[in-house]
Amino acid sequence: MTVLQLYELQQVDTAIDTREKSLAEVRNRLGEDPALAALGRRIQELEKRVKDEALARRPVELEIRGLEERLAVIEARLYGGSITNAKELEAQNEELTYLKEQRSAQEDRLLEFMVTSEETQKEFDVARKTVAEIEERRKRAQPDLTANEEVLHRELERLAEERVAVASELAGSELSMYEALRKSRGGQAVARVERGICEGCRLSLPSTEVQRARTSRGPVHCSSCRRILFVP
Ligand SMILES: [Zn+2]
């Protein structure tokens, strides 16, 4: 009976479809992870930024060191007792105050640099940790995925052979009608009828239609979804 063969073909095709979907998912998970690649690029950016920021604050650090050296010289002079002239003493004190202000201003600038650098470093560390975790997870999942891939691949080979055998029993016109329906009906061309309900569209069928589907030699289509009805 043609409908039974069409139904068998539908079952084989459904089995192929689900395995192909699973195989695509498995291969997707085994393949390059877009999130991981994006994180890798972000890490490179952050690594560069860490270096750039260290370079940017270098002149400020040098400036502070220079000011400290100058301050040390003046302080040694002031407190060393070598200056006795009151005017000279006043000038040196003024210089001391000026240099201290300068140092304070530069230290504020350095602090800003440090805060930014810390944030960058923190983001860099978090990204690195996330990458390590994702990679570890992928590594652990790999053996199962690879085994799964092989099983699916073998099953698909077997199903392809089965499909050829089942399809060879059908006439060319039936096959093309089946294929067209499969394409327009989300992969399902043949629908079982269970308790008077078409399992393709879930609608209740008139009993005459079910009866016709059961006894007809040729395919009978569901009056609402047009799928070929199979009454077991
Ligand atoms: Zn239907």
Coordinates of N, CA and C and ligand atoms in Angstrom, one line a residue:
M1 N 0.8 -1.2 0.0 CA 0.0 0.0 0.0 C 0.9 1.3 0.0
T2 N 0.6 2.1 -0.9 CA 1.4 3.3 -1.1 C 1.5 4.2 0.1
V3 N 0.4 4.4 0.8 CA 0.4 5.3 1.9 C 1.3 4.8 3.0
L4 N 1.3 3.5 3.2 CA 2.2 2.9 4.2 C 3.6 3.2 3.9
Q5 N 4.0 3.1 2.6 CA 5.3 3.3 2.2 C 5.7 4.8 2.3
L6 N 4.7 5.7 2.0 CA 4.9 7.1 2.2 C 5.1 7.4 3.7
Y7 N 4.3 6.7 4.5 CA 4.5 6.9 5.9 C 5.9 6.5 6.4
E8 N 6.3 5.4 5.9 CA 7.6 4.9 6.2 C 8.7 5.9 5.8
L9 N 8.5 6.4 4.6 CA 9.5 7.4 4.1 C 9.5 8.6 5.0
Q10 N 8.3 9.0 5.4 CA 8.2 10.2 6.3 C 8.9 9.9 7.6
Q11 N 8.8 8.7 8.1 CA 9.5 8.3 9.4 C 11.0 8.4 9.2
V12 N 11.5 7.9 8.1 CA 12.9 7.9 7.8 C 13.4 9.3 7.7
D13 N 12.6 10.1 6.9 CA 13.0 11.5 6.8 C 13.0 12.3 8.1
T14 N 12.0 12.0 8.9 CA 11.9 12.7 10.2 C 13.2 12.3 11.0
A15 N 13.5 11.0 11.0 CA 14.7 10.6 11.7 C 15.9 11.3 11.2
I16 N 16.0 11.4 9.9 CA 17.2 12.1 9.3 C 17.2 13.6 9.7
D17 N 16.0 14.2 9.6 CA 16.0 15.6 10.0 C 16.5 15.9 11.5
T18 N 16.0 15.0 12.4 CA 16.4 15.3 13.8 C 17.8 15.0 14.0
R19 N 18.4 14.0 13.3 CA 19.8 13.7 13.5 C 20.7 14.8 12.8
E20 N 20.2 15.3 11.7 CA 21.0 16.3 11.0 C 21.0 17.6 11.9
K21 N 19.9 17.8 12.5 CA 19.8 19.0 13.4 C 20.8 18.8 14.6
S22 N 20.7 17.6 15.2 CA 21.6 17.3 16.3 C 23.1 17.4 15.9
L23 N 23.4 16.9 14.7 CA 24.7 16.9 14.2 C 25.2 18.3 14.0
A24 N 24.4 19.1 13.4 CA 24.7 20.5 13.2 C 25.0 21.2 14.6
E25 N 24.2 20.9 15.6 CA 24.5 21.4 16.9 C 25.8 21.0 17.5
V26 N 26.0 19.7 17.4 CA 27.3 19.1 17.9 C 28.5 19.7 17.2
R27 N 28.4 19.8 15.9 CA 29.5 20.4 15.1 C 29.7 21.9 15.5
N28 N 28.6 22.5 15.7 CA 28.6 23.9 16.1 C 29.4 24.1 17.4
R29 N 29.1 23.2 18.4 CA 29.7 23.2 19.7 C 31.2 22.8 19.6
L30 N 31.5 21.9 18.7 CA 32.9 21.5 18.5 C 33.7 22.6 17.8
G31 N 33.0 23.4 17.0 CA 33.7 24.4 16.1 C 34.0 25.6 16.9
E32 N 34.4 26.6 16.2 CA 34.9 27.8 16.9 C 33.7 28.5 17.7
D33 N 34.0 28.9 18.9 CA 33.0 29.5 19.7 C 33.1 31.0 19.5
P34 N 32.0 31.6 18.9 CA 32.1 33.1 18.6 C 32.3 33.9 19.8
A35 N 31.7 33.5 21.0 CA 31.9 34.3 22.2 C 33.3 34.2 22.7
L36 N 33.9 33.0 22.5 CA 35.3 32.9 22.9 C 36.3 33.7 22.0
A37 N 35.9 33.7 20.7 CA 36.7 34.5 19.7 C 36.6 36.0 20.1
A38 N 35.4 36.5 20.4 CA 35.2 37.9 20.7 C 36.0 38.2 22.0
L39 N 35.9 37.3 23.0 CA 36.7 37.6 24.2 C 38.2 37.6 24.0
G40 N 38.6 36.8 23.1 CA 40.1 36.8 22.7 C 40.5 38.1 22.2
R41 N 39.6 38.7 21.3 CA 39.9 40.0 20.7 C 39.9 41.1 21.8
R42 N 38.9 41.0 22.7 CA 38.8 41.9 23.8 C 40.1 41.9 24.7
I43 N 40.6 40.7 25.0 CA 41.8 40.5 25.8 C 43.0 41.2 25.1
Q44 N 43.1 41.0 23.8 CA 44.2 41.7 23.1 C 44.1 43.2 23.2
E45 N 42.9 43.7 23.1 CA 42.7 45.2 23.2 C 43.1 45.6 24.6
L46 N 42.6 44.9 25.6 CA 42.9 45.3 27.0 C 44.4 45.2 27.3
E47 N 45.0 44.2 26.8 CA 46.4 44.0 27.0 C 47.2 45.2 26.5
K48 N 46.8 45.7 25.3 CA 47.4 46.8 24.7 C 47.1 48.1 25.5
R49 N 45.9 48.1 26.0 CA 45.5 49.3 26.8 C 46.3 49.4 28.1
V50 N 46.5 48.2 28.7 CA 47.3 48.2 30.0 C 48.7 48.8 29.7
K51 N 49.3 48.4 28.6 CA 50.6 48.9 28.2 C 50.6 50.4 27.9
D52 N 49.6 50.8 27.2 CA 49.4 52.2 26.8 C 49.3 53.1 28.0
E53 N 48.5 52.6 29.0 CA 48.2 53.4 30.2 C 49.4 53.5 31.0
A54 N 50.2 52.4 31.1 CA 51.5 52.4 31.8 C 52.4 53.4 31.2
L55 N 52.4 53.5 29.9 CA 53.3 54.4 29.1 C 52.8 55.9 29.4
A56 N 51.5 56.0 29.4 CA 50.9 57.4 29.6 C 51.2 58.0 30.9
R57 N 51.3 57.1 32.0 CA 51.5 57.7 33.3 C 53.0 57.8 33.6
R58 N 53.9 57.2 32.7 CA 55.3 57.2 33.0 C 55.9 58.7 33.1
P59 N 55.5 59.6 32.2 CA 56.0 61.0 32.4 C 55.6 61.6 33.7
V60 N 54.4 61.3 34.2 CA 54.0 61.8 35.5 C 54.8 61.3 36.6
E61 N 55.1 60.0 36.5 CA 55.9 59.4 37.5 C 57.3 60.0 37.6
L62 N 57.8 60.2 36.3 CA 59.1 60.8 36.2 C 59.1 62.3 36.8
E63 N 58.1 63.0 36.5 CA 57.9 64.3 37.0 C 57.9 64.4 38.5
I64 N 57.2 63.4 39.1 CA 57.1 63.4 40.6 C 58.5 63.1 41.1
R65 N 59.2 62.1 40.5 CA 60.5 61.8 41.0 C 61.5 63.0 40.9
G66 N 61.4 63.7 39.8 CA 62.2 64.9 39.6 C 61.9 65.9 40.7
L67 N 60.6 66.1 41.0 CA 60.2 67.1 42.0 C 60.7 66.7 43.4
E68 N 60.7 65.4 43.7 CA 61.1 64.9 45.0 C 62.6 65.1 45.1
E69 N 63.3 64.9 44.0 CA 64.8 65.1 44.1 C 65.1 66.6 44.4
R70 N 64.3 67.4 43.7 CA 64.6 68.9 44.0 C 64.2 69.2 45.4
L71 N 63.1 68.7 45.9 CA 62.6 68.9 47.2 C 63.7 68.5 48.3
A72 N 64.3 67.3 48.0 CA 65.2 66.8 48.9 C 66.4 67.7 49.0
V73 N 66.8 68.3 47.9 CA 68.0 69.2 47.8 C 67.7 70.4 48.7
I74 N 66.5 71.0 48.5 CA 66.1 72.2 49.2 C 66.0 72.0 50.7
E75 N 65.3 70.8 51.0 CA 65.1 70.5 52.4 C 66.5 70.3 53.1
A76 N 67.4 69.7 52.4 CA 68.8 69.5 53.0 C 69.4 70.9 53.2
R77 N 69.2 71.8 52.3 CA 69.8 73.1 52.4 C 69.2 73.9 53.5
L78 N 67.8 73.8 53.6 CA 67.1 74.5 54.6 C 67.3 74.1 56.0
Y79 N 67.3 72.7 56.2 CA 67.4 72.2 57.5 C 68.9 71.8 57.9
G80 N 69.7 72.0 56.9 CA 71.1 71.7 57.1 C 71.9 72.8 57.9
G81 N 71.2 73.9 57.9 CA 71.7 75.1 58.6 C 72.8 75.8 57.8
S82 N 72.9 75.5 56.5 CA 73.9 76.2 55.7 C 73.5 77.6 55.2
I83 N 72.1 77.8 55.3 CA 71.7 79.2 54.9 C 71.5 80.0 56.1
T84 N 72.1 81.2 56.1 CA 71.9 82.1 57.2 C 71.2 83.4 56.8
N85 N 71.4 83.7 55.6 CA 70.7 84.9 55.0 C 69.2 84.8 55.0
A86 N 68.5 85.7 55.7 CA 67.0 85.6 55.9 C 66.3 85.7 54.5
K87 N 66.8 86.5 53.6 CA 66.2 86.6 52.3 C 66.3 85.3 51.5
E88 N 67.5 84.8 51.6 CA 67.8 83.5 50.9 C 66.9 82.4 51.5
L89 N 66.7 82.4 52.8 CA 65.9 81.5 53.6 C 64.4 81.5 53.1
E90 N 64.0 82.8 52.9 CA 62.6 83.0 52.5 C 62.4 82.5 51.0
A91 N 63.4 82.8 50.2 CA 63.3 82.3 48.8 C 63.3 80.8 48.7
Q92 N 64.1 80.2 49.5 CA 64.1 78.7 49.5 C 62.8 78.1 50.0
N93 N 62.2 78.8 51.1 CA 60.9 78.3 51.6 C 59.8 78.4 50.6
E94 N 59.9 79.5 49.8 CA 58.9 79.7 48.8 C 59.0 78.6 47.7
E95 N 60.2 78.4 47.4 CA 60.5 77.3 46.4 C 60.0 76.0 46.9
L96 N 60.2 75.7 48.2 CA 59.8 74.5 48.8 C 58.2 74.3 48.7
T97 N 57.5 75.4 49.0 CA 56.1 75.4 48.9 C 55.6 75.2 47.5
Y98 N 56.3 75.9 46.6 CA 55.9 75.8 45.2 C 56.1 74.3 44.7
L99 N 57.2 73.7 45.0 CA 57.5 72.4 44.6 C 56.5 71.4 45.2
K100 N 56.2 71.6 46.5 CA 55.2 70.7 47.1 C 53.8 70.8 46.4
E101 N 53.4 72.0 46.0 CA 52.2 72.1 45.3 C 52.2 71.4 44.0
Q102 N 53.3 71.6 43.3 CA 53.5 70.9 42.1 C 53.4 69.4 42.2
R103 N 54.1 68.9 43.3 CA 54.1 67.4 43.6 C 52.7 66.9 43.8
S104 N 52.0 67.7 44.6 CA 50.6 67.3 45.0 C 49.7 67.2 43.7
A105 N 49.9 68.2 42.8 CA 49.1 68.2 41.6 C 49.4 67.0 40.8
Q106 N 50.7 66.7 40.7 CA 51.1 65.6 39.8 C 50.7 64.3 40.5
E107 N 50.7 64.2 41.8 CA 50.2 63.0 42.5 C 48.7 62.8 42.2
D108 N 47.9 63.9 42.2 CA 46.5 63.7 41.8 C 46.3 63.2 40.4
R109 N 47.2 63.7 39.5 CA 47.1 63.2 38.1 C 47.4 61.7 38.1
L110 N 48.5 61.3 38.8 CA 48.9 59.9 38.9 C 47.8 59.0 39.4
L111 N 47.1 59.5 40.4 CA 46.1 58.7 41.1 C 44.9 58.4 40.1
E112 N 44.6 59.5 39.2 CA 43.6 59.2 38.2 C 44.1 58.2 37.2
F113 N 45.3 58.3 36.8 CA 45.9 57.2 36.0 C 45.8 55.8 36.6
M114 N 46.1 55.8 37.9 CA 46.1 54.5 38.6 C 44.7 53.9 38.7
V115 N 43.7 54.8 38.9 CA 42.3 54.3 39.0 C 41.9 53.7 37.6
T116 N 42.2 54.4 36.5 CA 41.9 53.9 35.2 C 42.6 52.6 34.9
S117 N 43.9 52.5 35.3 CA 44.7 51.3 35.0 C 44.1 50.1 35.8
E118 N 43.7 50.4 37.0 CA 43.2 49.3 37.8 C 41.9 48.8 37.2
E119 N 41.0 49.7 36.7 CA 39.8 49.2 36.0 C 40.1 48.4 34.8
T120 N 41.1 48.8 34.0 CA 41.5 48.1 32.8 C 42.0 46.7 33.2
Q121 N 42.9 46.7 34.2 CA 43.5 45.5 34.7 C 42.4 44.5 35.2
K122 N 41.4 45.1 35.9 CA 40.4 44.2 36.4 C 39.6 43.6 35.3
E123 N 39.2 44.4 34.3 CA 38.5 43.8 33.2 C 39.3 42.8 32.4
F124 N 40.6 43.1 32.3 CA 41.5 42.1 31.6 C 41.5 40.8 32.4
D125 N 41.6 40.9 33.7 CA 41.7 39.6 34.6 C 40.4 38.8 34.5
V126 N 39.2 39.6 34.5 CA 37.9 38.9 34.4 C 37.8 38.2 33.0
A127 N 38.2 38.9 32.0 CA 38.1 38.3 30.6 C 39.0 37.1 30.5
R128 N 40.2 37.2 31.1 CA 41.1 36.0 31.0 C 40.5 34.8 31.8
K129 N 39.9 35.1 32.9 CA 39.3 34.0 33.7 C 38.1 33.4 33.0
T130 N 37.3 34.2 32.4 CA 36.2 33.7 31.6 C 36.6 32.8 30.5
V131 N 37.6 33.3 29.8 CA 38.2 32.5 28.7 C 38.7 31.1 29.2
A132 N 39.4 31.1 30.3 CA 39.9 29.9 30.8 C 38.8 28.9 31.2
E133 N 37.7 29.5 31.8 CA 36.6 28.7 32.2 C 35.9 28.1 30.9
I134 N 35.7 28.9 29.9 CA 35.0 28.4 28.7 C 35.8 27.3 28.1
E135 N 37.1 27.6 28.0 CA 38.0 26.6 27.4 C 38.0 25.3 28.2
E136 N 38.0 25.4 29.5 CA 38.0 24.2 30.3 C 36.7 23.4 30.1
R137 N 35.6 24.1 30.0 CA 34.3 23.5 29.8 C 34.2 22.8 28.4
R138 N 34.8 23.5 27.4 CA 34.8 22.9 26.0 C 35.7 21.7 26.0
K139 N 36.8 21.7 26.7 CA 37.7 20.6 26.8 C 37.0 19.4 27.4
R140 N 36.3 19.6 28.5 CA 35.6 18.5 29.2 C 34.5 17.9 28.3
A141 N 33.8 18.8 27.5 CA 32.7 18.3 26.7 C 33.1 17.6 25.4
Q142 N 34.3 17.9 25.0 CA 34.8 17.4 23.7 C 34.7 15.9 23.5
P143 N 35.2 15.1 24.4 CA 35.1 13.6 24.1 C 33.6 13.2 23.9
D144 N 32.7 13.6 24.7 CA 31.3 13.3 24.5 C 30.8 13.8 23.2
L145 N 31.1 15.0 22.8 CA 30.6 15.6 21.6 C 31.2 14.8 20.4
T146 N 32.5 14.5 20.5 CA 33.1 13.7 19.3 C 32.4 12.4 19.2
A147 N 32.2 11.7 20.3 CA 31.5 10.4 20.3 C 30.1 10.5 19.7
N148 N 29.4 11.6 20.1 CA 28.1 11.8 19.6 C 28.1 12.1 18.1
E149 N 29.0 12.8 17.7 CA 29.2 13.2 16.3 C 29.3 11.9 15.5
E150 N 30.1 11.0 15.9 CA 30.4 9.7 15.2 C 29.1 8.9 15.2
V151 N 28.4 8.8 16.3 CA 27.1 8.0 16.3 C 26.1 8.6 15.3
L152 N 26.0 9.9 15.4 CA 25.0 10.6 14.5 C 25.4 10.4 13.0
H153 N 26.7 10.4 12.8 CA 27.2 10.3 11.4 C 26.8 8.9 10.9
R154 N 27.1 7.9 11.7 CA 26.8 6.5 11.3 C 25.3 6.3 11.1
E155 N 24.5 6.8 12.0 CA 23.0 6.7 11.9 C 22.5 7.3 10.6
L156 N 23.1 8.4 10.3 CA 22.7 9.1 9.1 C 23.0 8.3 7.8
E157 N 24.2 7.6 7.9 CA 24.6 6.8 6.8 C 23.6 5.6 6.6
R158 N 23.2 5.0 7.7 CA 22.3 3.9 7.7 C 20.9 4.4 7.2
L159 N 20.5 5.6 7.7 CA 19.2 6.1 7.3 C 19.1 6.5 5.8
A160 N 20.3 6.9 5.3 CA 20.3 7.3 3.9 C 20.1 6.0 3.0
E161 N 20.7 4.9 3.5 CA 20.5 3.7 2.8 C 19.0 3.2 2.9
E162 N 18.5 3.3 4.1 CA 17.1 3.0 4.3 C 16.2 3.8 3.4
R163 N 16.5 5.1 3.3 CA 15.6 6.0 2.5 C 15.6 5.6 1.0
V164 N 16.8 5.2 0.5 CA 16.9 4.8 -0.9 C 16.0 3.6 -1.1
A165 N 16.1 2.6 -0.1 CA 15.3 1.4 -0.3 C 13.8 1.7 -0.2
V166 N 13.4 2.5 0.7 CA 11.9 2.9 0.9 C 11.4 3.7 -0.4
A167 N 12.2 4.6 -0.8 CA 11.8 5.5 -1.9 C 11.7 4.7 -3.2
S168 N 12.5 3.7 -3.3 CA 12.5 2.9 -4.6 C 11.2 2.2 -4.8
E169 N 10.4 2.0 -3.7 CA 9.1 1.4 -3.8 C 8.1 2.3 -4.4
L170 N 8.4 3.6 -4.4 CA 7.3 4.6 -4.7 C 7.5 5.1 -6.2
A171 N 6.4 5.5 -6.7 CA 6.4 6.0 -8.1 C 7.0 7.4 -8.1
G172 N 7.5 7.8 -9.2 CA 8.1 9.2 -9.3 C 7.2 10.3 -8.9
S173 N 5.9 10.1 -9.4 CA 4.9 11.2 -9.2 C 4.6 11.3 -7.7
E174 N 4.5 10.1 -7.0 CA 4.2 10.1 -5.6 C 5.3 10.8 -4.8
L175 N 6.5 10.4 -5.2 CA 7.7 11.0 -4.6 C 7.7 12.5 -4.7
S176 N 7.5 13.0 -5.9 CA 7.6 14.5 -6.1 C 6.4 15.2 -5.3
M177 N 5.3 14.5 -5.3 CA 4.1 15.1 -4.5 C 4.5 15.1 -3.0
Y178 N 5.1 14.1 -2.6 CA 5.6 14.0 -1.2 C 6.6 15.0 -0.9
E179 N 7.6 15.2 -1.7 CA 8.7 16.2 -1.5 C 8.1 17.6 -1.5
A180 N 7.2 17.9 -2.4 CA 6.6 19.2 -2.4 C 5.9 19.5 -1.1
L181 N 5.1 18.5 -0.6 CA 4.4 18.7 0.6 C 5.3 18.9 1.8
R182 N 6.4 18.1 1.8 CA 7.4 18.2 2.9 C 8.0 19.6 2.9
K183 N 8.2 20.1 1.8 CA 8.8 21.4 1.7 C 7.9 22.5 2.2
S184 N 6.6 22.4 1.8 CA 5.6 23.4 2.2 C 5.0 23.2 3.6
R185 N 5.2 22.0 4.2 CA 4.6 21.7 5.5 C 5.6 21.4 6.6
G186 N 6.6 22.2 6.6 CA 7.6 22.1 7.7 C 8.2 20.7 7.8
G187 N 8.5 20.0 6.7 CA 9.1 18.7 6.8 C 8.2 17.5 7.0
Q188 N 6.9 17.8 7.2 CA 6.0 16.7 7.4 C 4.9 16.6 6.3
A189 N 5.1 15.6 5.5 CA 4.1 15.4 4.4 C 3.0 14.4 4.7
V190 N 3.4 13.5 5.6 CA 2.4 12.5 6.0 C 2.1 12.6 7.4
A191 N 0.8 12.6 7.7 CA 0.3 12.7 9.1 C -0.5 11.5 9.5
R192 N -0.1 11.0 10.7 CA -0.9 9.8 11.2 C -2.3 10.4 11.7
V193 N -3.3 9.5 11.7 CA -4.6 9.8 12.2 C -4.8 9.0 13.5
E194 N -4.9 9.7 14.6 CA -5.2 9.0 15.9 C -6.5 9.5 16.5
R195 N -7.4 8.6 16.7 CA -8.7 8.9 17.3 C -9.4 10.0 16.5
G196 N -9.3 9.9 15.2 CA -10.0 10.8 14.3 C -9.3 12.2 14.2
I197 N -8.1 12.3 14.8 CA -7.4 13.6 14.7 C -6.2 13.5 13.8
C198 N -6.1 14.5 12.9 CA -4.9 14.6 12.1 C -3.7 15.0 12.9
E199 N -2.6 14.3 13.0 CA -1.5 14.6 13.9 C -0.6 15.7 13.2
G200 N -1.0 16.0 12.0 CA -0.2 17.1 11.3 C -0.8 18.5 11.8
C201 N -2.1 18.6 11.8 CA -2.7 19.9 12.1 C -3.5 19.9 13.4
R202 N -3.6 18.7 14.0 CA -4.3 18.5 15.3 C -5.8 18.8 15.2
L203 N -6.3 18.8 14.0 CA -7.8 19.0 13.9 C -8.5 17.7 13.7
S204 N -9.8 17.7 14.2 CA -10.6 16.6 14.1 C -11.1 16.4 12.7
L205 N -11.0 15.2 12.2 CA -11.5 14.9 10.8 C -12.8 14.3 10.8
P206 N -13.6 14.6 9.7 CA -14.9 14.0 9.6 C -14.7 12.5 9.4
S207 N -15.6 11.7 10.0 CA -15.4 10.2 10.0 C -15.3 9.7 8.6
T208 N -16.0 10.3 7.7 CA -16.0 9.9 6.3 C -14.6 10.0 5.7
E209 N -14.0 11.1 6.1 CA -12.6 11.3 5.6 C -11.6 10.3 6.1
V210 N -11.8 10.0 7.4 CA -10.9 8.9 8.0 C -11.2 7.6 7.3
Q211 N -12.4 7.3 7.1 CA -12.8 6.1 6.4 C -12.2 6.0 5.0
R212 N -12.2 7.1 4.3 CA -11.7 7.2 3.0 C -10.2 6.9 3.0
A213 N -9.5 7.6 4.0 CA -8.1 7.4 4.2 C -7.7 6.0 4.5
R214 N -8.6 5.3 5.2 CA -8.3 3.9 5.6 C -8.4 3.0 4.4
T215 N -9.4 3.2 3.6 CA -9.7 2.2 2.5 C -9.2 2.6 1.2
S216 N -8.9 3.9 0.9 CA -8.5 4.3 -0.4 C -7.2 3.7 -0.8
R217 N -7.1 3.3 -2.1 CA -5.8 2.8 -2.6 C -4.7 3.9 -2.7
G218 N -5.2 5.1 -3.1 CA -4.2 6.2 -3.3 C -4.2 7.1 -2.1
P219 N -3.3 8.0 -2.0 CA -3.2 8.9 -0.9 C -4.5 9.8 -0.7
V220 N -4.9 10.0 0.5 CA -6.0 10.9 0.8 C -5.4 12.1 1.6
H221 N -5.8 13.3 1.3 CA -5.2 14.5 2.0 C -6.1 15.0 3.0
C222 N -5.5 15.5 4.1 CA -6.2 16.1 5.2 C -6.9 17.4 4.6
S223 N -8.2 17.5 4.9 CA -9.0 18.6 4.3 C -8.5 20.0 4.8
S224 N -7.9 20.0 5.9 CA -7.4 21.3 6.4 C -5.9 21.6 6.2
C225 N -5.0 20.6 6.4 CA -3.6 20.9 6.2 C -3.0 20.3 4.9
R226 N -3.8 19.5 4.2 CA -3.4 18.9 2.9 C -2.3 17.8 3.1
R227 N -2.0 17.5 4.3 CA -1.0 16.4 4.4 C -1.6 15.1 4.1
I228 N -0.8 14.1 3.7 CA -1.3 12.8 3.3 C -1.7 12.1 4.6
L229 N -2.9 11.6 4.7 CA -3.3 10.9 5.9 C -2.9 9.5 6.0
F230 N -2.4 9.1 7.1 CA -2.1 7.6 7.3 C -2.9 7.1 8.6
V231 N -3.7 6.2 8.3 CA -4.5 5.6 9.4 C -3.9 4.3 9.8
P232 N -3.3 4.2 11.0 CA -2.6 2.9 11.3 C -3.6 1.8 11.5
Ligands
ZN1 ZN -4.2 18.0 8.9

